[in-house]
PDB file of C-alpha atoms in Angstrom:
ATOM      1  CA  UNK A   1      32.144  49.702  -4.264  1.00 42.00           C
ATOM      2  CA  UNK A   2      32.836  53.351  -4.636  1.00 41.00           C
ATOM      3  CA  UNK A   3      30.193  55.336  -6.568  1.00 36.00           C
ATOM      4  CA  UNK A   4      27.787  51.925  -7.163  1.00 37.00           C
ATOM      5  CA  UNK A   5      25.005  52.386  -4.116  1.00 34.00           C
ATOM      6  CA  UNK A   6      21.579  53.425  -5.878  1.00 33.00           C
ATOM      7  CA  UNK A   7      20.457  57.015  -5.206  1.00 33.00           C
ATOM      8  CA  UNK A   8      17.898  57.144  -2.100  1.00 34.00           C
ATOM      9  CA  UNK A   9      14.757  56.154  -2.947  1.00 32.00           C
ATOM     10  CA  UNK A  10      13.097  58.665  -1.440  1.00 34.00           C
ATOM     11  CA  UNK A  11      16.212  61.718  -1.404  1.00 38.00           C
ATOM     12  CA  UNK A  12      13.938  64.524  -1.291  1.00 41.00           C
ATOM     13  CA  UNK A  13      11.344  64.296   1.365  1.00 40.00           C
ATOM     14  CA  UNK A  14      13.167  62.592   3.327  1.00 41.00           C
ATOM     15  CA  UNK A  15      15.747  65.490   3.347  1.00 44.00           C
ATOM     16  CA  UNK A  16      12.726  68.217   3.906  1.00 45.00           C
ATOM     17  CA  UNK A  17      12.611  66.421   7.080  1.00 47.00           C
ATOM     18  CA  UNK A  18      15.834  66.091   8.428  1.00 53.00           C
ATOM     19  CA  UNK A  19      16.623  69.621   7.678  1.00 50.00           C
ATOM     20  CA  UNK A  20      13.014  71.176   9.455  1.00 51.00           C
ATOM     21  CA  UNK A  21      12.475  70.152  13.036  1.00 50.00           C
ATOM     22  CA  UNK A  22       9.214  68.405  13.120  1.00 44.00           C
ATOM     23  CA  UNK A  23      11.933  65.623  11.391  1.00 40.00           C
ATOM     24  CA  UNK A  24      12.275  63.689  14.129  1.00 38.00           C
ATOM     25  CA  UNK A  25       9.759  61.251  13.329  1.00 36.00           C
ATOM     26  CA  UNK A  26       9.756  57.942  11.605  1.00 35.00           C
ATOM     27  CA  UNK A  27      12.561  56.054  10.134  1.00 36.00           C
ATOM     28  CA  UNK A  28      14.061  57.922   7.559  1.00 36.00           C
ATOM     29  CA  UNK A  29      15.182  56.694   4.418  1.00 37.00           C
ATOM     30  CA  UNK A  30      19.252  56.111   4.704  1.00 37.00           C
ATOM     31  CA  UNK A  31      21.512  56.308   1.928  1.00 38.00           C
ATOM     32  CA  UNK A  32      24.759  55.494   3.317  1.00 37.00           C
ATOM     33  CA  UNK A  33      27.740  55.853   0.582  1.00 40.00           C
ATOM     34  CA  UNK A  34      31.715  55.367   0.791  1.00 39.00           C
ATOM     35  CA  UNK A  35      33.206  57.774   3.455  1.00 33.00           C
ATOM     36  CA  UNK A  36      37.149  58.321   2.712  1.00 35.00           C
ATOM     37  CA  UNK A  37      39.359  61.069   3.097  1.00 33.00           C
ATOM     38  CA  UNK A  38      39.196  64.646   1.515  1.00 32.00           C
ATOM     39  CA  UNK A  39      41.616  66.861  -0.929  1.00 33.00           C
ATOM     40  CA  UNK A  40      43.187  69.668   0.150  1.00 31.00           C
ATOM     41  CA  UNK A  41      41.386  72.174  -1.816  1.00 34.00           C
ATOM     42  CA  UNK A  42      41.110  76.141   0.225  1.00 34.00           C
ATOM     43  CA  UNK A  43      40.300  74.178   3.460  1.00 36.00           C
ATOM     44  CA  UNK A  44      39.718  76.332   6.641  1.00 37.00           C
ATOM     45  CA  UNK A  45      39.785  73.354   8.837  1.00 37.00           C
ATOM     46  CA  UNK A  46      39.560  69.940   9.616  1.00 47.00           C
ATOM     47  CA  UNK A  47      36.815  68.837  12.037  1.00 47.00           C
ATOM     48  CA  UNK A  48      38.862  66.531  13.857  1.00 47.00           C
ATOM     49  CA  UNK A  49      40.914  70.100  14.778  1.00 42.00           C
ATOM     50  CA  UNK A  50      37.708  72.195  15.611  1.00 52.00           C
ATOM     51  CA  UNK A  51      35.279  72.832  18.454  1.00 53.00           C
ATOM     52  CA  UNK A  52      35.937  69.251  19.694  1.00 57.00           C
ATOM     53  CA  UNK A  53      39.380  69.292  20.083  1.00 51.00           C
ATOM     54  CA  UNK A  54      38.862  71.443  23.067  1.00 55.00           C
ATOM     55  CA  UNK A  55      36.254  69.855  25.120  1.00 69.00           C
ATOM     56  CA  UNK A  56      37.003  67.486  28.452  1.00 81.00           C
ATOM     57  CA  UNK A  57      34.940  64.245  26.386  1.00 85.00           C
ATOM     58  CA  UNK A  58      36.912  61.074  26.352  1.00 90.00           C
ATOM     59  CA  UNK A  59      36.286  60.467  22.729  1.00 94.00           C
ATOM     60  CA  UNK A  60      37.434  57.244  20.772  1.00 95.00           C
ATOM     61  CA  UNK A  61      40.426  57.132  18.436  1.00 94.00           C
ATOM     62  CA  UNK A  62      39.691  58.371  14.554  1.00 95.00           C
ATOM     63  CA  UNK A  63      43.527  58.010  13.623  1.00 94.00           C
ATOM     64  CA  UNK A  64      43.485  57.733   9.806  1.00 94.00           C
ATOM     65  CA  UNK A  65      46.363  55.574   7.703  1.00 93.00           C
ATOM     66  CA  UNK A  66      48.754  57.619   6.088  1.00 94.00           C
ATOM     67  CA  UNK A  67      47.004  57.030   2.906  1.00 94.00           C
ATOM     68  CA  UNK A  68      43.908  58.292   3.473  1.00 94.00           C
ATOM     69  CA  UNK A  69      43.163  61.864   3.991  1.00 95.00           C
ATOM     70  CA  UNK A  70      39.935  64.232   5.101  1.00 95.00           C
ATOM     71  CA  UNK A  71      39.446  67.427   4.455  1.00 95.00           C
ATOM     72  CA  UNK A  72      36.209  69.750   5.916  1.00 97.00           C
ATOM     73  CA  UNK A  73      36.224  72.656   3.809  1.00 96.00           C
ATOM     74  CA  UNK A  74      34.507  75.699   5.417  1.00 94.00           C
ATOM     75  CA  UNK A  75      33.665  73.632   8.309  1.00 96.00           C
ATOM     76  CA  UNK A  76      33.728  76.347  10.927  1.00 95.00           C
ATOM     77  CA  UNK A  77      31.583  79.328  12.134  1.00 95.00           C
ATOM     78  CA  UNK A  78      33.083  81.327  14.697  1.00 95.00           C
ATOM     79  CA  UNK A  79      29.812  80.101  17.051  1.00 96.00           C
ATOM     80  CA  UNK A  80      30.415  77.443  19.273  1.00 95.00           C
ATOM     81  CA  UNK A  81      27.412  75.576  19.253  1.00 95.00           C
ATOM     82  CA  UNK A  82      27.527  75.582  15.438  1.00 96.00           C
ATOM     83  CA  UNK A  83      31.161  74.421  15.067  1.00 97.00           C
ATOM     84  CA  UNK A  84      30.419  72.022  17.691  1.00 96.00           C
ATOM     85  CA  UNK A  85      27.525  70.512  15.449  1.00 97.00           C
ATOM     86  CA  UNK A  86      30.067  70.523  12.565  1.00 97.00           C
ATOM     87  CA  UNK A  87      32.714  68.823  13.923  1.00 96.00           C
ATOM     88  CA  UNK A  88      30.649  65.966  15.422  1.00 97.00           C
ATOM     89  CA  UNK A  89      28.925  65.695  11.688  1.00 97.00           C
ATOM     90  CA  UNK A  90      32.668  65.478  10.630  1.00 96.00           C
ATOM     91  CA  UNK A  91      33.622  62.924  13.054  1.00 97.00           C
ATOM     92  CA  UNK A  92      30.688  60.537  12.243  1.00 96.00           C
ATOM     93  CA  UNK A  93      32.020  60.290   8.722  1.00 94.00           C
ATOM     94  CA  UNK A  94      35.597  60.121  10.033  1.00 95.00           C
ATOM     95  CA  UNK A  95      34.313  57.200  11.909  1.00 95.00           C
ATOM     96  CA  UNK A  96      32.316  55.004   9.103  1.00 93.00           C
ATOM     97  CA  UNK A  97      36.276  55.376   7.426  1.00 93.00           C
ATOM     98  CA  UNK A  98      37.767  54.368  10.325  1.00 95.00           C
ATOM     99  CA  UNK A  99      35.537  51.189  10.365  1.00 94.00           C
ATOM    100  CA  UNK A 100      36.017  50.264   7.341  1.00 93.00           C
ATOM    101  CA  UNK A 101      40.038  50.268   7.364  1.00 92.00           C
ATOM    102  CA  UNK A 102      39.851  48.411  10.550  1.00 93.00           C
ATOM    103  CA  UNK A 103      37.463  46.171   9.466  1.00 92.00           C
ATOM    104  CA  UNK A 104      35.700  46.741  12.607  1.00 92.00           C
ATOM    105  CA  UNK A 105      31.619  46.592  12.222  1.00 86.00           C
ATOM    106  CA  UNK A 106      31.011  47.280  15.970  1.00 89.00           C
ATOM    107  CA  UNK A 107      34.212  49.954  15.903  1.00 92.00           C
ATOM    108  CA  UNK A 108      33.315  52.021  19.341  1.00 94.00           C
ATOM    109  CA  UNK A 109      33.729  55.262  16.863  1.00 95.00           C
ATOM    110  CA  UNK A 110      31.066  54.354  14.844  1.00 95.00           C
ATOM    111  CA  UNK A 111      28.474  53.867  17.616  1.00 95.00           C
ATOM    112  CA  UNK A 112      30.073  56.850  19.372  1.00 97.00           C
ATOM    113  CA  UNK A 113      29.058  59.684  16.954  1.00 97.00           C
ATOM    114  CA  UNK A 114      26.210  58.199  15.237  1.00 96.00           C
ATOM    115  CA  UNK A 115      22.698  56.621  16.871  1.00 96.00           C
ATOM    116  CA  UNK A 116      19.033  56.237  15.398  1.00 95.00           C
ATOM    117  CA  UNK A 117      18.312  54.971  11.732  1.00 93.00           C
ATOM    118  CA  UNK A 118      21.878  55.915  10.650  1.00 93.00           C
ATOM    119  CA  UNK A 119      23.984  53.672  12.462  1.00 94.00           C
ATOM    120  CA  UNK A 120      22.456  50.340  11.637  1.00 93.00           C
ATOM    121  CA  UNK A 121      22.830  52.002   8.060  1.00 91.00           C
ATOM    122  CA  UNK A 122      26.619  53.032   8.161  1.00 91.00           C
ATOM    123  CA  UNK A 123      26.915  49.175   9.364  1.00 92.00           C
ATOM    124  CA  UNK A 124      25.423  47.394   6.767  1.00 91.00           C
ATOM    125  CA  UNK A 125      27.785  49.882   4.527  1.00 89.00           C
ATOM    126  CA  UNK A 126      30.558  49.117   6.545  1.00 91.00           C
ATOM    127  CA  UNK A 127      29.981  45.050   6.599  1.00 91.00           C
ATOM    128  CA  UNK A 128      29.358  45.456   2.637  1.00 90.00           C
ATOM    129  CA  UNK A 129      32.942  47.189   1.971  1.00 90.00           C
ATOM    130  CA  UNK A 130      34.250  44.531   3.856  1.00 90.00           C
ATOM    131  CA  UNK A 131      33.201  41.672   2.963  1.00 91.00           C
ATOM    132  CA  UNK A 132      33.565  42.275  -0.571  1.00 91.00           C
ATOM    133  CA  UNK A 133      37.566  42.399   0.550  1.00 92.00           C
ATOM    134  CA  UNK A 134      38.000  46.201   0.422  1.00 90.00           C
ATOM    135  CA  UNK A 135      39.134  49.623   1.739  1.00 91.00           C
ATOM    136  CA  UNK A 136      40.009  53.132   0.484  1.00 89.00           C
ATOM    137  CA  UNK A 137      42.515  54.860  -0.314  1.00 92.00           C
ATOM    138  CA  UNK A 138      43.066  58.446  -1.396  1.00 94.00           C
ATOM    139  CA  UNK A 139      41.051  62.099  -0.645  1.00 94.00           C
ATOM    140  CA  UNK A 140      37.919  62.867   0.018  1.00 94.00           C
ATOM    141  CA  UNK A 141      36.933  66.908   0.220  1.00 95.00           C
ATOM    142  CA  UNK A 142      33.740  67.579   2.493  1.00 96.00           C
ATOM    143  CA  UNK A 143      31.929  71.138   1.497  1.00 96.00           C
ATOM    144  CA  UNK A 144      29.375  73.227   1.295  1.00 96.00           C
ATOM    145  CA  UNK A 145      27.820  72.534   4.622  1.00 96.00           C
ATOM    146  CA  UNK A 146      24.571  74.291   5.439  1.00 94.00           C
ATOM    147  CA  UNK A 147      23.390  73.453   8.805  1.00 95.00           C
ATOM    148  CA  UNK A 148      20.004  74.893  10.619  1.00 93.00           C
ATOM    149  CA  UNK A 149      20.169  74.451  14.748  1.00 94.00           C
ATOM    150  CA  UNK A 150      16.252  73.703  15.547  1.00 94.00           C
ATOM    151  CA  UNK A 151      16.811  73.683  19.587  1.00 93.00           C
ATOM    152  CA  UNK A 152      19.282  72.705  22.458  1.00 94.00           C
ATOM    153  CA  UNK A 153      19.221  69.322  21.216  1.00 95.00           C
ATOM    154  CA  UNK A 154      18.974  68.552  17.646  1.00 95.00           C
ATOM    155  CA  UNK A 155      19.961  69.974  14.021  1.00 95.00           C
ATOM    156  CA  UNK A 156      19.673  69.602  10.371  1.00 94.00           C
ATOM    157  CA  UNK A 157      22.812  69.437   8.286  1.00 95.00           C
ATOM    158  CA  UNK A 158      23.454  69.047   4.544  1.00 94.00           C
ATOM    159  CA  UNK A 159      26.789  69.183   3.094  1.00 95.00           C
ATOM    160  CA  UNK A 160      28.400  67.521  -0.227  1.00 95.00           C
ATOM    161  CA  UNK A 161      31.283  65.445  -0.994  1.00 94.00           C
ATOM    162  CA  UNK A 162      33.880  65.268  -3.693  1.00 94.00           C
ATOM    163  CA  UNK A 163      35.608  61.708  -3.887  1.00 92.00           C
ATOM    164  CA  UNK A 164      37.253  62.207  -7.280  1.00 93.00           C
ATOM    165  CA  UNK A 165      40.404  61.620  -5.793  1.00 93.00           C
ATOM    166  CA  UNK A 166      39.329  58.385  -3.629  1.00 91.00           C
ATOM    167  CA  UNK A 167      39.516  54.810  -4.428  1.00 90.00           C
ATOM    168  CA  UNK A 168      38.782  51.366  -3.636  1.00 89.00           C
ATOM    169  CA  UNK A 169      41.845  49.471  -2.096  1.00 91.00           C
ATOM    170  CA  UNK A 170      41.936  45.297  -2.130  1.00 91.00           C
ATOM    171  CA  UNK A 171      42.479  44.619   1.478  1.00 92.00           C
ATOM    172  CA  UNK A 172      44.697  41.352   0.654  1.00 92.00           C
ATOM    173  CA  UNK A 173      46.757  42.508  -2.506  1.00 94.00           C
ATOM    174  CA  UNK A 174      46.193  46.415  -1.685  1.00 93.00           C
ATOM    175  CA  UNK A 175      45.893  46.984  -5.671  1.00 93.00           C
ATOM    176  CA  UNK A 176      44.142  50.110  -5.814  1.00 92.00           C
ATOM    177  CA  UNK A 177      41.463  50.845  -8.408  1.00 89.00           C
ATOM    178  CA  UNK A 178      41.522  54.133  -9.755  1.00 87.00           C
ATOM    179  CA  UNK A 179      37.843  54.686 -11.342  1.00 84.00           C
ATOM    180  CA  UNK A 180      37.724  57.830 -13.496  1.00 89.00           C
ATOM    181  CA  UNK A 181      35.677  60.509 -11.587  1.00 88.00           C
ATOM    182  CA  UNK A 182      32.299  61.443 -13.180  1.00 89.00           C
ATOM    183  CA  UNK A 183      29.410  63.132 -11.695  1.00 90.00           C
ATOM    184  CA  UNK A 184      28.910  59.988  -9.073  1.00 88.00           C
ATOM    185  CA  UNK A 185      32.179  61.096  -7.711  1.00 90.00           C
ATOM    186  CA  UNK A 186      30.190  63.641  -6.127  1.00 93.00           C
ATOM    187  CA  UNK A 187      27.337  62.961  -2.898  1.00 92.00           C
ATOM    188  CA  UNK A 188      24.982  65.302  -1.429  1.00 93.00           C
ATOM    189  CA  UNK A 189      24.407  64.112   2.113  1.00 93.00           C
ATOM    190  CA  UNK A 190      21.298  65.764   4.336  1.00 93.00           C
ATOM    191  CA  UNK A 191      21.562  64.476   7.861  1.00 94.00           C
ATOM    192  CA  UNK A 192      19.616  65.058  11.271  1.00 94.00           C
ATOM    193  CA  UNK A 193      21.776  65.432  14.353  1.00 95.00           C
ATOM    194  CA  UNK A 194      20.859  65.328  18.040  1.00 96.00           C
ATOM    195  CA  UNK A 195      22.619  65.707  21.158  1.00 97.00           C
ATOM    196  CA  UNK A 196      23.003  62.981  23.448  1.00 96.00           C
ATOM    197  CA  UNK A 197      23.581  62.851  27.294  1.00 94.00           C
ATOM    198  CA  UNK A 198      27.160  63.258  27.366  1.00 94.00           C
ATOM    199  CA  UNK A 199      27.201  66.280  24.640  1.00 95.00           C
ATOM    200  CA  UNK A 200      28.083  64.534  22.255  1.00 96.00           C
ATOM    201  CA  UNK A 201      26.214  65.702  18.608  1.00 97.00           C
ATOM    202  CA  UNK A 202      25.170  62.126  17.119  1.00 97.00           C
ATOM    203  CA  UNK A 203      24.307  61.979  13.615  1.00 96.00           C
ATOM    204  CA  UNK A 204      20.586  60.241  13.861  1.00 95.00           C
ATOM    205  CA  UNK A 205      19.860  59.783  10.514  1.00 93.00           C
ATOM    206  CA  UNK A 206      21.258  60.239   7.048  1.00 92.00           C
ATOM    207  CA  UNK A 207      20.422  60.131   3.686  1.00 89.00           C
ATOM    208  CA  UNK A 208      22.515  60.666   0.660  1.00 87.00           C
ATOM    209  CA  UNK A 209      22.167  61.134  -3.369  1.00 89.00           C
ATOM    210  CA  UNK A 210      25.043  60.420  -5.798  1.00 88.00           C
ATOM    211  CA  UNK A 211      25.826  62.311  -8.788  1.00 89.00           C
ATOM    212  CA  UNK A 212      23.095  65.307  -6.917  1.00 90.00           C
ATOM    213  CA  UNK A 213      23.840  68.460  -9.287  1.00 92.00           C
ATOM    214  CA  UNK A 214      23.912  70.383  -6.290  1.00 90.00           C
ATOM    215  CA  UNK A 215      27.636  68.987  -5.471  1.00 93.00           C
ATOM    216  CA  UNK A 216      28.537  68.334  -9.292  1.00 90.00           C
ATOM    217  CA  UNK A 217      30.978  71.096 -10.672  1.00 89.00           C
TER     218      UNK A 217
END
């Protein structure tokens, strides 16, 4: 199922409006692709590590297998708000993997850091992984993040992904299937972020575009 979802129908104006902050109207249009984890690259920091890691919220577990690894290059700012932003962004993908290798459609991390449009979307990804009898395996590097802060309450974040070094997993048989990497190993995402009553920063809606040349090398 890796690299195989159809670009976003409508990618670009959708992601005009996530990233201004008249964007919160509507339904977006949600693109949801394979979340796994991230290569090591010249990371600065993991999200999981970051702002979060510090706060007195009772969050819900993200704990990874062994076999799969994340990786939020650049992720932090040195401002709090903004590296609080980032590390919830990185914790809602965190959580769509975490779903998945649980099998878990109604995991309590997924509806934790993500609300709106893009959880009923990052479901029917989940469920899709799934039930076709698969997982991941592998690295996934998260970069390039560009992030605008409208207010107190909601944000604009676009960032890309490099899953070269990810791969589908059989759940039963655990063969792994190591698809070449070509330009759809590579996903912009654009996302709109708000924060909810108990601080948390939940990703509201998301789109994303495979193979987007702003992500290929």
């Amino acid at each position: 199922m890796r690299r195989s979802l159809p670009v976003a129908a409508a990618f670009a104006a959708t992601t005009a409006l996530l990233l201004t902050a008249c964007g919160n109207g509507g339904d977006g249009s949600k693109g949801n692709d394979k979340i796994a984890g991230a290569d090591t690259g010249t990371t600065k920091t993991s999200a999981s590590a970051s702002a979060s890691a510090s706060d007195s919220i009772a969050r819900p577990d993200l704990t990874l297998p062994g076999d799969i690894k994340e990786t939020f290059q650049s992720w932090t700012t040195g401002d709090a708000t903004k590296d609080a932003i980032l590390a919830d962004a990185g914790h809602a993908q965190t959580a769509v993997t975490y779903a998945v290798v649980k099998g878990d459609l109604k995991s309590e991390a997924l509806a934790f850091y993500q609300a709106g449009s893009a959880l009923p979307g990052s479901r029917d990804w989940v469920k899709t992984i799934v039930d076709s009898g698969s997982t991941f395996t592998g690295a996934v590097r998260y970069y390039s993040p560009k992030l605008a802060v409208f207010d107190k309450q909601s944000a604009g974040l676009s960032y890309c992904s490099d899953e070269s070094r990810a791969f589908n997993k059989n759940r039963k048989t655990r063969t792994i299937d190591k698809t070449p990497a070509n330009n759809d190993s590579y996903v912009l995402y654009s996302t709109r972020l708000e924060k909810n009553g108990n601080g948390i920063w939940q990703t509201t809606k998301l789109v994303s575009d495979r193979g987007n040349k702003t992500c290929t090398p």
